[in-house]
Amino acid sequence: DIAARLSQWLSSGFKELGDTIGLGAGASLAMIIKHPNFCENPQETSADVWINSGKKLAANGSIMRTSAIGLLSDPKFVTAAADLSLITHTDPRCTVSCILQSSFIHDIVYPDASNGVLLNTDIIIQNGITRAKEYVTEFQIDQNFNDEELSDCKQIVVDIINSYSCNSAAKRLDEIMVKYKNKTYHLKK
């Protein structure tokens, strides 16, 4: 169903917004969605296109689409973010980025259940890193790699995950949390 909707969006955009085509689609996303097998088997098509590119396509189209997954209260949001990303972006860097972003959003929106307060930035980042590492470890990230490529890929993924530990990510997340807290406070008044 999502593949058919993406195909429809690419060809006509959101008519309610006056679009005549899907605005914001990059070349790699368009190539995957226009593939004749996309609607029938989107993940396989995405993987084929990625492999035929020399495993170089790692565009940002899926991260724009998966942000809303972090709003789900269901604990399976990590798998949902990964699955939604894999429909068009097979590269593990894309999948892990979607998991991290969805995790950050999830933890900002949903207060810590034990004490009802918003989590601090360090905990949000650590939760995202933990979820991404669990995904990389538990799921079949290796299906499109030989042993050497898998080792390289896992190192790249670890580097991406570790890059979220830097101070700039923490500072940016703090800024987002302050805006969210302010909006939430004003809505409760």
Tab-separated table of C-alpha atoms in Angstrom:
chain	number	residue	atom	x	y	z
A	1	ASP	CA	0.000	0.000	0.000
A	2	ILE	CA	2.762	2.483	0.903
A	3	ALA	CA	4.588	1.700	-2.358
A	4	ALA	CA	1.464	2.481	-4.406
A	5	ARG	CA	0.979	5.717	-2.454
A	6	LEU	CA	4.590	6.759	-3.019
A	7	SER	CA	4.203	6.038	-6.723
A	8	GLN	CA	1.014	8.094	-6.849
A	9	TRP	CA	2.686	10.933	-4.926
A	10	LEU	CA	5.677	10.971	-7.296
A	11	SER	CA	3.455	11.224	-10.362
A	12	SER	CA	0.948	13.799	-9.049
A	13	GLY	CA	2.085	15.161	-5.689
A	14	PHE	CA	-0.486	16.245	-3.138
A	15	LYS	CA	-3.386	17.614	-5.158
A	16	GLU	CA	-4.784	19.216	-1.970
A	17	LEU	CA	-1.707	21.446	-1.967
A	18	GLY	CA	-1.941	22.247	-5.650
A	19	ASP	CA	0.945	19.953	-6.621
A	20	THR	CA	1.149	18.483	-10.087
A	21	ILE	CA	4.170	16.262	-9.316
A	22	GLY	CA	5.859	14.894	-6.197
A	23	LEU	CA	7.890	17.827	-4.943
A	24	GLY	CA	11.157	17.115	-3.143
A	25	ALA	CA	11.871	13.737	-4.705
A	26	GLY	CA	15.564	13.285	-5.350
A	27	ALA	CA	16.989	11.411	-8.310
A	28	SER	CA	17.639	8.182	-6.399
A	29	LEU	CA	14.158	8.136	-4.846
A	30	ALA	CA	12.554	8.779	-8.232
A	31	MET	CA	14.660	6.035	-9.837
A	32	ILE	CA	13.489	3.507	-7.237
A	33	ILE	CA	9.813	4.520	-7.293
A	34	LYS	CA	9.702	4.533	-11.115
A	35	HIS	CA	11.189	1.033	-11.285
A	36	PRO	CA	8.607	-1.332	-12.855
A	37	ASN	CA	8.759	-3.741	-9.876
A	38	PHE	CA	8.515	-1.104	-7.124
A	39	CYS	CA	4.806	-1.418	-6.306
A	40	GLU	CA	5.012	-5.214	-6.338
A	41	ASN	CA	8.094	-5.558	-4.115
A	42	PRO	CA	9.510	-2.225	-2.928
A	43	GLN	CA	12.234	-3.508	-0.571
A	44	GLU	CA	13.620	-5.913	-3.158
A	45	THR	CA	13.528	-3.195	-5.820
A	46	SER	CA	15.268	-0.754	-3.499
A	47	ALA	CA	17.963	-3.329	-2.731
A	48	ASP	CA	18.483	-4.112	-6.428
A	49	VAL	CA	18.866	-0.441	-7.339
A	50	TRP	CA	21.251	0.111	-4.433
A	51	ILE	CA	23.385	-2.935	-5.298
A	52	ASN	CA	23.485	-1.917	-8.980
A	53	SER	CA	24.716	1.530	-7.902
A	54	GLY	CA	27.775	-0.128	-6.388
A	55	LYS	CA	26.165	0.235	-2.942
A	56	LYS	CA	26.761	3.963	-3.059
A	57	LEU	CA	23.211	5.388	-2.900
A	58	ALA	CA	22.652	6.794	0.578
A	59	ALA	CA	20.342	9.738	-0.025
A	60	ASN	CA	18.190	11.393	2.638
A	61	GLY	CA	14.698	10.705	1.266
A	62	SER	CA	13.740	8.129	3.859
A	63	ILE	CA	14.708	10.240	6.845
A	64	MET	CA	12.290	12.931	5.668
A	65	ARG	CA	9.526	10.345	5.480
A	66	THR	CA	10.189	8.444	8.712
A	67	SER	CA	10.325	11.340	11.177
A	68	ALA	CA	6.669	10.880	12.102
A	69	ILE	CA	7.377	7.303	13.211
A	70	GLY	CA	8.918	8.743	16.382
A	71	LEU	CA	5.450	9.992	17.317
A	72	LEU	CA	4.200	6.422	17.705
A	73	SER	CA	3.780	5.273	21.287
A	74	ASP	CA	4.178	1.648	20.180
A	75	PRO	CA	7.568	0.255	21.299
A	76	LYS	CA	7.951	-1.284	17.823
A	77	PHE	CA	8.576	2.185	16.368
A	78	VAL	CA	12.241	1.271	15.769
A	79	THR	CA	11.313	-1.590	13.455
A	80	ALA	CA	8.644	0.577	11.809
A	81	ALA	CA	11.219	3.321	11.094
A	82	ALA	CA	13.656	0.789	9.639
A	83	ASP	CA	10.997	-0.936	7.542
A	84	LEU	CA	9.703	2.354	6.163
A	85	SER	CA	13.238	3.432	5.297
A	86	LEU	CA	14.072	0.134	3.573
A	87	ILE	CA	11.194	0.584	1.134
A	88	THR	CA	13.300	3.106	-0.761
A	89	HIS	CA	16.722	3.286	0.932
A	90	THR	CA	18.600	0.009	1.453
A	91	ASP	CA	21.885	1.534	2.585
A	92	PRO	CA	22.313	0.808	6.312
A	93	ARG	CA	23.445	4.401	6.902
A	94	CYS	CA	19.972	5.514	5.865
A	95	THR	CA	18.259	2.929	8.045
A	96	VAL	CA	20.336	3.747	11.111
A	97	SER	CA	19.831	7.482	10.605
A	98	CYS	CA	16.059	6.931	10.473
A	99	ILE	CA	16.180	4.871	13.657
A	100	LEU	CA	18.230	7.523	15.456
A	101	GLN	CA	16.006	10.399	14.384
A	102	SER	CA	12.787	8.524	15.189
A	103	SER	CA	14.227	7.528	18.553
A	104	PHE	CA	15.162	11.117	19.408
A	105	ILE	CA	11.689	12.343	18.452
A	106	HIS	CA	10.034	9.510	20.388
A	107	ASP	CA	11.932	10.287	23.588
A	108	ILE	CA	11.278	14.021	23.302
A	109	VAL	CA	7.536	13.537	22.788
A	110	TYR	CA	6.961	10.785	25.369
A	111	PRO	CA	8.032	11.571	28.936
A	112	ASP	CA	9.908	8.973	30.890
A	113	ALA	CA	7.203	6.657	32.198
A	114	SER	CA	8.824	6.229	35.599
A	115	ASN	CA	8.708	9.849	36.686
A	116	GLY	CA	6.676	11.756	34.082
A	117	VAL	CA	9.416	14.238	33.176
A	118	LEU	CA	11.119	14.839	29.867
A	119	LEU	CA	14.405	13.008	29.453
A	120	ASN	CA	17.650	14.941	29.328
A	121	THR	CA	19.678	15.160	26.135
A	122	ASP	CA	22.323	12.640	27.157
A	123	ILE	CA	19.699	9.985	27.895
A	124	ILE	CA	17.860	10.690	24.630
A	125	ILE	CA	21.073	10.330	22.637
A	126	GLN	CA	22.094	7.191	24.535
A	127	ASN	CA	18.653	5.641	24.005
A	128	GLY	CA	18.938	6.318	20.262
A	129	ILE	CA	22.410	4.822	20.112
A	130	THR	CA	21.269	1.750	22.057
A	131	ARG	CA	18.237	1.224	19.810
A	132	ALA	CA	20.308	1.633	16.636
A	133	LYS	CA	22.975	-0.790	17.883
A	134	GLU	CA	20.301	-3.332	18.835
A	135	TYR	CA	18.791	-3.054	15.366
A	136	VAL	CA	22.158	-3.515	13.662
A	137	THR	CA	22.919	-6.515	15.880
A	138	GLU	CA	19.516	-8.228	15.863
A	139	PHE	CA	18.289	-7.749	12.320
A	140	GLN	CA	19.662	-8.972	9.027
A	141	ILE	CA	21.646	-5.935	8.045
A	142	ASP	CA	24.096	-8.270	6.289
A	143	GLN	CA	21.823	-9.703	3.586
A	144	ASN	CA	23.322	-7.575	0.782
A	145	PHE	CA	26.999	-7.750	1.812
A	146	ASN	CA	29.939	-10.064	1.517
A	147	ASP	CA	32.081	-10.474	4.688
A	148	GLU	CA	34.495	-7.630	3.898
A	149	GLU	CA	31.689	-5.244	2.946
A	150	LEU	CA	29.741	-6.215	6.052
A	151	SER	CA	32.717	-5.396	8.258
A	152	ASP	CA	33.174	-2.028	6.508
A	153	CYS	CA	29.456	-1.314	6.687
A	154	LYS	CA	29.217	-2.089	10.390
A	155	GLN	CA	32.166	0.240	11.028
A	156	ILE	CA	30.455	3.021	9.072
A	157	VAL	CA	27.262	2.450	11.039
A	158	VAL	CA	29.192	2.511	14.329
A	159	ASP	CA	30.835	5.777	13.218
A	160	ILE	CA	27.426	7.283	12.443
A	161	ILE	CA	26.046	6.145	15.776
A	162	ASN	CA	29.070	7.489	17.637
A	163	SER	CA	28.834	10.834	15.835
A	164	TYR	CA	25.531	11.423	17.624
A	165	SER	CA	27.440	11.429	20.903
A	166	CYS	CA	29.214	14.681	20.084
A	167	ASN	CA	28.431	17.954	21.827
A	168	SER	CA	26.922	19.591	18.735
A	169	ALA	CA	24.206	16.929	18.553
A	170	ALA	CA	23.526	17.337	22.261
A	171	LYS	CA	23.364	21.112	21.944
A	172	ARG	CA	20.950	20.951	18.990
A	173	LEU	CA	18.773	18.425	20.788
A	174	ASP	CA	18.700	20.697	23.860
A	175	GLU	CA	17.445	23.550	21.647
A	176	ILE	CA	14.685	21.349	20.229
A	177	MET	CA	13.668	20.177	23.700
A	178	VAL	CA	13.416	23.754	24.997
A	179	LYS	CA	11.111	24.656	22.084
A	180	TYR	CA	9.019	21.531	22.693
A	181	LYS	CA	8.774	22.197	26.441
A	182	ASN	CA	7.675	25.780	25.778
A	183	LYS	CA	5.004	24.707	23.282
A	184	THR	CA	3.761	21.971	25.599
A	185	TYR	CA	3.628	24.378	28.549
A	186	HIS	CA	1.590	26.909	26.554
A	187	LEU	CA	-0.811	24.215	25.330
A	188	LYS	CA	-1.479	23.041	28.895
A	189	LYS	CA	-2.380	26.531	30.153
